[in-house]
Tab-separated table of C-alpha atoms in Angstrom:
chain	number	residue	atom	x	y	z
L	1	UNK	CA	0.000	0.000	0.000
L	2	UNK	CA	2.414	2.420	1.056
L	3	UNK	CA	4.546	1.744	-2.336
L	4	UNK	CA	1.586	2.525	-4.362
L	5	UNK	CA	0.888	5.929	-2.330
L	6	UNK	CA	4.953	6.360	-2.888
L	7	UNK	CA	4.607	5.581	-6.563
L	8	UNK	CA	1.780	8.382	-7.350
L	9	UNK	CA	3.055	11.091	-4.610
L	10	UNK	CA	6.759	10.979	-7.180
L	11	UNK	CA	4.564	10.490	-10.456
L	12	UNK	CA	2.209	13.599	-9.154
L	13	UNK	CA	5.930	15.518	-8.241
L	14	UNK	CA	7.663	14.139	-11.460
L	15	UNK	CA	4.536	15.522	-13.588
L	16	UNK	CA	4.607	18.883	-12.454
L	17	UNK	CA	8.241	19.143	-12.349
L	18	UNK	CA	7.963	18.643	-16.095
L	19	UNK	CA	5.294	21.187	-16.729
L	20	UNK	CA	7.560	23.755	-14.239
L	21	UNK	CA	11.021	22.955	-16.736
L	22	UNK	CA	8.515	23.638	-19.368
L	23	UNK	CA	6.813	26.739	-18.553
L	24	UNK	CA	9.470	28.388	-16.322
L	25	UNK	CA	10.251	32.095	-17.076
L	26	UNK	CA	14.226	31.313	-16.034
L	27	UNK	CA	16.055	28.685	-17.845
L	28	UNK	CA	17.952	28.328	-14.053
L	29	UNK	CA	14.514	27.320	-13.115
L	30	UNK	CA	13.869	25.170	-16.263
L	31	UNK	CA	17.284	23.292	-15.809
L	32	UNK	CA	16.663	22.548	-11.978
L	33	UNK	CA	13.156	21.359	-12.940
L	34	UNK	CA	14.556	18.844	-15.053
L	35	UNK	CA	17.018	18.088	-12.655
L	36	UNK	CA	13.842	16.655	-9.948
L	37	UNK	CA	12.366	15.050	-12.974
L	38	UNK	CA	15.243	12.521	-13.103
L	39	UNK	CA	15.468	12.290	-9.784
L	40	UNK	CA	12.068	11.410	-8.831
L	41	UNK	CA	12.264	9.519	-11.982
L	42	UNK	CA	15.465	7.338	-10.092
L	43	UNK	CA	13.509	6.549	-7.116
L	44	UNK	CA	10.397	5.356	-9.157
L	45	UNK	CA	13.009	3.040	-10.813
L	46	UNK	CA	14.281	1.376	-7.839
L	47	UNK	CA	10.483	0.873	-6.861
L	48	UNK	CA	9.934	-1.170	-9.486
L	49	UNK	CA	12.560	-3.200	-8.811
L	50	UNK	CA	15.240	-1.722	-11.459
L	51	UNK	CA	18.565	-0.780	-8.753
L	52	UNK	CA	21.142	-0.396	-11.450
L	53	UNK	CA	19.044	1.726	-14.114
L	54	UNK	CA	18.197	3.583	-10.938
L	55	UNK	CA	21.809	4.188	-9.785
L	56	UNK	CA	22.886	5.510	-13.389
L	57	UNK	CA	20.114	7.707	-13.884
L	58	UNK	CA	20.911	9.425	-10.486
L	59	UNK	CA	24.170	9.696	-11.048
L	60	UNK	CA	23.922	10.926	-14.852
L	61	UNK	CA	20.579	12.172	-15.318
L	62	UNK	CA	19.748	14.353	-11.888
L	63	UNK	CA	23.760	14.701	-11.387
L	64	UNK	CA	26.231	15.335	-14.242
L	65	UNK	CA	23.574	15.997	-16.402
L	66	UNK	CA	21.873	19.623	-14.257
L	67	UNK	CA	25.512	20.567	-13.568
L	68	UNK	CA	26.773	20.335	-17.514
L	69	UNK	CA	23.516	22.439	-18.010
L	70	UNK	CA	24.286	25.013	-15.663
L	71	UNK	CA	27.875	25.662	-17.244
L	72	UNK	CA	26.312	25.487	-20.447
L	73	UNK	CA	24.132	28.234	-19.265
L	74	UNK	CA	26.854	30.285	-17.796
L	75	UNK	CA	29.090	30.063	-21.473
L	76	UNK	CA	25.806	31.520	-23.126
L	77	UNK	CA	24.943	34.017	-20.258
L	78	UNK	CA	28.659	35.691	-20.947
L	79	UNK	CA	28.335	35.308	-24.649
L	80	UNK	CA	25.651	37.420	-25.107
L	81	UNK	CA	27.391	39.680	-22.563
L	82	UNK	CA	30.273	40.102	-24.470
L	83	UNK	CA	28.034	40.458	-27.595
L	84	UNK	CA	26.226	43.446	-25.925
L	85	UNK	CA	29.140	45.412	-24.839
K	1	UNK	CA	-7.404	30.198	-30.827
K	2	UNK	CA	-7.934	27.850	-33.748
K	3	UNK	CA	-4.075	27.134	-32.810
K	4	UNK	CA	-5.116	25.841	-28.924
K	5	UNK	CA	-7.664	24.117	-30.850
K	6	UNK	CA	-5.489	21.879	-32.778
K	7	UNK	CA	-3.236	21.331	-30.282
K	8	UNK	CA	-5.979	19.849	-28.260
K	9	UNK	CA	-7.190	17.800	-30.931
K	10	UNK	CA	-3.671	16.262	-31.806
K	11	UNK	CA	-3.182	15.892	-27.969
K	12	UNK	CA	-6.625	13.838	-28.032
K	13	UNK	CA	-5.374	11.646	-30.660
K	14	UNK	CA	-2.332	10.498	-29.009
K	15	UNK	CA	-4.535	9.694	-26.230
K	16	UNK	CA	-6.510	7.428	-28.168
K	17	UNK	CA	-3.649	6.116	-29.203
K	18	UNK	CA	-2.220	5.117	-26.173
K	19	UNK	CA	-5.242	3.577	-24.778
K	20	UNK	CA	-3.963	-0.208	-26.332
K	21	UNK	CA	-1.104	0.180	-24.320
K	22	UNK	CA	-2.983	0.971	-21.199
K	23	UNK	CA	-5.943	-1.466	-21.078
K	24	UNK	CA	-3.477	-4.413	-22.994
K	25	UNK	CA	-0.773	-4.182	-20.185
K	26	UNK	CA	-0.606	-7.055	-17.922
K	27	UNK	CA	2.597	-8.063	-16.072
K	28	UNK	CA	4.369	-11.240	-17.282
K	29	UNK	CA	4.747	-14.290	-14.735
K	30	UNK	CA	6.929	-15.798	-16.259
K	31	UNK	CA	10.335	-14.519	-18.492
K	32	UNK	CA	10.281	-15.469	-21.931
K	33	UNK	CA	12.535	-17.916	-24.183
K	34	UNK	CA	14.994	-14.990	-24.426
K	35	UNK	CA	15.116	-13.856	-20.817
K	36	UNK	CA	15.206	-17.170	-18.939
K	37	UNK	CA	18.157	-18.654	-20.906
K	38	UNK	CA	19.783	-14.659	-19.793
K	39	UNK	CA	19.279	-15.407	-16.529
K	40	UNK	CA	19.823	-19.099	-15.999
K	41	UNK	CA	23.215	-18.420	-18.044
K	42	UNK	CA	24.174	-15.488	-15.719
K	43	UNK	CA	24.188	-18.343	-12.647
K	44	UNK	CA	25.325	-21.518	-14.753
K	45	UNK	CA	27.864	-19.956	-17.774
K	46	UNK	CA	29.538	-17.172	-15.910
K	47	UNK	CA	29.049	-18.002	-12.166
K	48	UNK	CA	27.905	-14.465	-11.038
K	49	UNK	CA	24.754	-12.980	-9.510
K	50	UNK	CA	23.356	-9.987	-11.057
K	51	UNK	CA	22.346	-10.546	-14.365
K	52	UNK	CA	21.870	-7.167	-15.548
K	53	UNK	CA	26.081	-6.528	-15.671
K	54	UNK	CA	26.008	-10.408	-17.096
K	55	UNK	CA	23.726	-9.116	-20.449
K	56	UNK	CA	25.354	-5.466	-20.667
K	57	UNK	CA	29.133	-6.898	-20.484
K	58	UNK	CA	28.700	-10.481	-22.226
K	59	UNK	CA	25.381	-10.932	-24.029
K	60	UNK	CA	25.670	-7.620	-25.066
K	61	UNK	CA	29.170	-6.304	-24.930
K	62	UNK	CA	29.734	-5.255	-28.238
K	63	UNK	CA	27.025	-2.859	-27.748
K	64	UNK	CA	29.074	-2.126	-24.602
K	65	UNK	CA	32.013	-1.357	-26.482
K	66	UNK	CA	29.985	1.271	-29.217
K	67	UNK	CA	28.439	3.153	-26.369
K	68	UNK	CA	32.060	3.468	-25.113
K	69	UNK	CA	33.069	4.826	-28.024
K	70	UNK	CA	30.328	7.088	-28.595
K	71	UNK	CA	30.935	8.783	-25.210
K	72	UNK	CA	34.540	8.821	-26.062
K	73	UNK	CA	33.674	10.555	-29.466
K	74	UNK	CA	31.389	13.467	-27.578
K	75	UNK	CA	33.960	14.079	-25.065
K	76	UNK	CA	36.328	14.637	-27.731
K	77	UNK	CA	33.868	16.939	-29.464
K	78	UNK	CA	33.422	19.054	-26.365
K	79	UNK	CA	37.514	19.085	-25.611
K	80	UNK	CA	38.021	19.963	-29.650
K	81	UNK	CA	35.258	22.874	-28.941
K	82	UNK	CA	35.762	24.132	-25.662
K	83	UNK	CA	39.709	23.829	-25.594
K	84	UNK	CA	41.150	27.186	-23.550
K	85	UNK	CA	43.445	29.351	-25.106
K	86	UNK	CA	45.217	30.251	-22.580
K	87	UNK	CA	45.561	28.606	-19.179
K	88	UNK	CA	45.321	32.211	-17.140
K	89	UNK	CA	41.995	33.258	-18.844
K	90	UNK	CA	40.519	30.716	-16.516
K	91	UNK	CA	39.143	32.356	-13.218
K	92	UNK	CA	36.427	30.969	-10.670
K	93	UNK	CA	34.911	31.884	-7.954
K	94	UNK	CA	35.943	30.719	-5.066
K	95	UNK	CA	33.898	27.969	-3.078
K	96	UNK	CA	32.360	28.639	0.411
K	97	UNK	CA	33.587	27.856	3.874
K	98	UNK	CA	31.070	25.063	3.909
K	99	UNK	CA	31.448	23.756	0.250
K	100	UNK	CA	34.872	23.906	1.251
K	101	UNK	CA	34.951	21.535	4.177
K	102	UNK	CA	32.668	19.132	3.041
K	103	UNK	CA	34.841	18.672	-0.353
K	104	UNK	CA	37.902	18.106	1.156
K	105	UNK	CA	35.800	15.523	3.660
K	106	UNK	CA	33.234	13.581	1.130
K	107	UNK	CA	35.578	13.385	-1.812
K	108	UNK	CA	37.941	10.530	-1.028
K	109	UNK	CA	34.728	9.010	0.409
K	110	UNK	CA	32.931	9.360	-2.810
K	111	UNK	CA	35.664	8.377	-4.728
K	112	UNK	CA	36.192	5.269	-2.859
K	113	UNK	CA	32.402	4.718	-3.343
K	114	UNK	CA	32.361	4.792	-7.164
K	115	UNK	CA	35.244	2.214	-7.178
K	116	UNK	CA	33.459	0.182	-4.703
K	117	UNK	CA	30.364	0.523	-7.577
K	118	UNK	CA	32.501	-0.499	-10.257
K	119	UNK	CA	34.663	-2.934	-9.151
K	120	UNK	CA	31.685	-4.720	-7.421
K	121	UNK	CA	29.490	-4.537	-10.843
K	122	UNK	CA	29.122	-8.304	-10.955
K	123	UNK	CA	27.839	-8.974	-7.378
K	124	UNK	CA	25.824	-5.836	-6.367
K	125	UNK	CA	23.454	-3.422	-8.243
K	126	UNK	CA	25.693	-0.627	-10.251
K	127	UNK	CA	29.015	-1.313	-12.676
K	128	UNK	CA	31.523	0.396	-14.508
K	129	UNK	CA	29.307	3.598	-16.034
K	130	UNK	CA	27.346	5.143	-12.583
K	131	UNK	CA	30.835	4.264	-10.644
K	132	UNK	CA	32.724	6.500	-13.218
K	133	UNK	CA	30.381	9.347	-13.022
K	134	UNK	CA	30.197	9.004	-9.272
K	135	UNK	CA	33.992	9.164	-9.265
K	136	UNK	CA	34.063	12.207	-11.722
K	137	UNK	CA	31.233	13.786	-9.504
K	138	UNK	CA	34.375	14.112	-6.586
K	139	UNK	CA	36.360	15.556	-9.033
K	140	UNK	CA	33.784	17.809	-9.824
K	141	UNK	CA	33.055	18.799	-5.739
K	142	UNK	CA	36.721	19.206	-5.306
K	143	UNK	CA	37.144	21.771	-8.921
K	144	UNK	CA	33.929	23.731	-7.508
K	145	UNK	CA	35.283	24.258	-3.742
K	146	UNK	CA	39.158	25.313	-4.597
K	147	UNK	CA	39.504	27.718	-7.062
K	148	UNK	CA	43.301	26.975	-7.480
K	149	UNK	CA	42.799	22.728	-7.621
K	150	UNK	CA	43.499	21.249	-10.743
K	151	UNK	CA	44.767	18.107	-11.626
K	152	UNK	CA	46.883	16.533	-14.269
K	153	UNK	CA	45.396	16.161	-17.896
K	154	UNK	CA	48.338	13.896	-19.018
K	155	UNK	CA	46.987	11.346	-16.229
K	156	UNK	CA	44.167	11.893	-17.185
K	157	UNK	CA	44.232	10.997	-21.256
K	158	UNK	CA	46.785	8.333	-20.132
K	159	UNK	CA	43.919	6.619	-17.795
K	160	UNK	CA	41.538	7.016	-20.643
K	161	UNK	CA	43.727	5.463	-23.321
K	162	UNK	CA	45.009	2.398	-21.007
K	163	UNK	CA	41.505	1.642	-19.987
K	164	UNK	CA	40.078	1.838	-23.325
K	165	UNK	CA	42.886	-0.124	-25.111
K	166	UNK	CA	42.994	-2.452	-21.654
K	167	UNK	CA	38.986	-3.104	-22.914
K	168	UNK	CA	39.708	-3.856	-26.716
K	169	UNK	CA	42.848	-6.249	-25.445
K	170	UNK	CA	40.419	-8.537	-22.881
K	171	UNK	CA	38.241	-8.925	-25.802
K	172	UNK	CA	40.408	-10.308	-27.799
K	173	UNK	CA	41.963	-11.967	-25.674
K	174	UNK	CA	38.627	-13.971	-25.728
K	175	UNK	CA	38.907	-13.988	-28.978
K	176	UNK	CA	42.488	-15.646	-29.275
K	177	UNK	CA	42.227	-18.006	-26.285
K	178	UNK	CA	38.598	-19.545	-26.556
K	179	UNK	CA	38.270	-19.283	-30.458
K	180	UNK	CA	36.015	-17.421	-33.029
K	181	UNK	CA	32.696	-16.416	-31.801
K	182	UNK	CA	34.481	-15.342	-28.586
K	183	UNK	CA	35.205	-11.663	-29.489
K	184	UNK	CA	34.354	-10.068	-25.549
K	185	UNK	CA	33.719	-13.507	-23.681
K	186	UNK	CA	35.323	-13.109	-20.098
K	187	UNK	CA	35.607	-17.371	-19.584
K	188	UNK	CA	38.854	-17.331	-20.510
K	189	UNK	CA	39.594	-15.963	-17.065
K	190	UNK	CA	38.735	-19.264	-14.359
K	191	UNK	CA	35.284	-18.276	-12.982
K	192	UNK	CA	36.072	-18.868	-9.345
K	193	UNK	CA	33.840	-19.259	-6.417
K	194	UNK	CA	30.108	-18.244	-6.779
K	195	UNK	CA	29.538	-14.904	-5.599
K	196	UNK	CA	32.982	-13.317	-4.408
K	197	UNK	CA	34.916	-10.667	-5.619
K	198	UNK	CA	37.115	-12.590	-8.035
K	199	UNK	CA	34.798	-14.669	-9.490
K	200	UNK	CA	32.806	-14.101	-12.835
K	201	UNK	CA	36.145	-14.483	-15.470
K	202	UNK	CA	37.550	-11.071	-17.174
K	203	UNK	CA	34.073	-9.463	-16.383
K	204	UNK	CA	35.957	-7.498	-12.983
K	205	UNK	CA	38.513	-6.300	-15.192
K	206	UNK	CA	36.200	-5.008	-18.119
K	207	UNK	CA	34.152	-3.139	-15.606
K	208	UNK	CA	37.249	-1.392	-14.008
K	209	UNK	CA	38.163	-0.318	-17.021
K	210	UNK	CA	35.367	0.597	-18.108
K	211	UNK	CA	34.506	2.135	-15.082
K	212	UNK	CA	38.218	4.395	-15.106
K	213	UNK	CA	37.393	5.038	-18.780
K	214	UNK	CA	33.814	6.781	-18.336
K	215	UNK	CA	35.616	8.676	-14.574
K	216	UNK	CA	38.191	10.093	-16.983
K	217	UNK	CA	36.109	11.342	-19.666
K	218	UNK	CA	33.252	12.578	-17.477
K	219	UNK	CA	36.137	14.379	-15.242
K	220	UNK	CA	37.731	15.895	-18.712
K	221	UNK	CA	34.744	17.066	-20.183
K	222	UNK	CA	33.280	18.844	-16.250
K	223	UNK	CA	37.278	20.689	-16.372
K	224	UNK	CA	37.244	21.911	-20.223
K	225	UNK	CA	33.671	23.453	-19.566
K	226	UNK	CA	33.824	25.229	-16.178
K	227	UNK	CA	36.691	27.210	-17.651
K	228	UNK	CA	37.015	29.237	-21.100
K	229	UNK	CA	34.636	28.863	-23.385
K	230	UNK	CA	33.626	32.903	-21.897
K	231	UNK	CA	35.891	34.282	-24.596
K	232	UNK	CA	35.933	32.399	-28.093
């Protein structure tokens, strides 16, 4: 019982996570969005039972993934500051 | 408004679409052909526990081997793009007090953790690609906390080339010692005793590489993008 209550409470978060990363004003926002959308996406793995898919995606997809985002997001940030001056 | 309109309507059609795959889904009780001779091989042919490292490094290890490359081909492309121009252009900000202390505390920790992941791939959950980005995550902790650490790139393309070339060699070593057919097949390596560390043939070895191979790359690619790039 408690797995299935588990199971919607990180679909419900997962959901609007994904709607958030969509419709967020700041791409910070977006990225970090996207970043709890893996990670609830992890923990609904190792509920059903997958450990090792759920291992790599929390390392890769919530991890490494958010943080190569965010320096992608800093390179563009001071390109088109450079570009203005 | 005839725009929302549409997009409605084609949302509504995928819908319909995916009710088959809804109201058809019932969970298997039993594995198919396929599957079951997967997992009754893991335990009989290669004497190890967790089948999912037993498909991804034997069943399917030349698959293995591609995706290896493939992540060895976009790290390249982001080294050949972002390469700096000058090592002094590079300045960061330095990490808190906090950040600071728990680097220098969880990083050997961490690291010691994603070799424990790797080099344990064939007994526990986990194997050579989460341990290498674990390990690269320490590197990344310890690059955002000091703004002066740095460490060696020559190590590091000389861990990535041995543990790629170490890869290609226990394949064919397969290859030369059991026969055709063998390309990638640890048994040439005695499977030893059910269930401990050196057990399972070569597969130990192809996951530490593999495992140093994907820490390298991950840790080269997180260093060529938090510097430069600012000023091309």
């Amino acid at each position: 019982m408690i797995e299935i209550i588990l199971t919607i409470v990180l679909a419900v978060i997962s959901l609007m996570a994904a709607v958030c990363a969509v419709r967020a004003k700041s791409t910070l926002h977006a990225v970090i969005a996207s970043g709890v959308v893996s990670l609830s996406a992890s923990i609904l793995f190792l509920l059903v039972a997958a450990p090792d898919v759920a291992m790599t995606e929390a390392a890769i997809g919530s991890g490494l993934t958010t943080v190569v985002f965010l320096y992608a997001l800093k390179h563009v940030k001071q390109n088109r500051r450079d570009s203005d001056d | 408004m005839i725009k929302y309109m549409l997009i409605i309507l084609v949302l509504i059609g995928m819908a319909w679409l995916f009710i088959p795959l809804a109201t058809e889904f019932f969970t298997p009780d039993q594995a198919n052909m396929l599957a079951s001779s997967y997992v009754y091989g893991t335990a009989t042919d290669l004497n190890m526990p967790n089948a999912v490292t037993s498909v991804v490094v034997t069943y399917r290890g030349l698959d293995t081997l591609g995706e290896v490359t493939v992540l060895f081909l976009a790290t390249a492309g982001v080294g050949f793009f972002l390469r700096r121009k000058n090592q002094s252009a590079c300045q960061r900000r330095p990490g808190s007090e906090v950040l600071k202390s728990g680097a220098n505390l969880l990083s050997p920790l961490i690291i010691m953790f994603g070799i424990y992941i790797f080099s344990h791939g064939h007994l526990t959950p986990g194997g050579g690609f989460p341990g290498g980005v674990v390990m690269a995550s320490a590197l990344l902790l310890l690059l955002m906390a000091n703004e002066n650490y740095s460490f060696s790139h020559g190590l590091i393309n000389l861990t990535e080339t041995v543990s790629g070339l170490g890869f290609v060699l226990i394949g064919l070593a397969g290859l030369l010692l059991l026969g055709l057919n063998h390309f990638l097949d640890p048994r040439w390596l005695g499977l030893g005793q059910f269930g401990k560390l050196f057990s399972a043939g070569a597969i130990p070895m192809i996951y530490g590489f593999i495992g140093l191979k994907v820490g390298a790359e991950m840790s080269g690619l997180l260093d060529s993008m938090q510097c430069d790039g600012g000023e091309q």
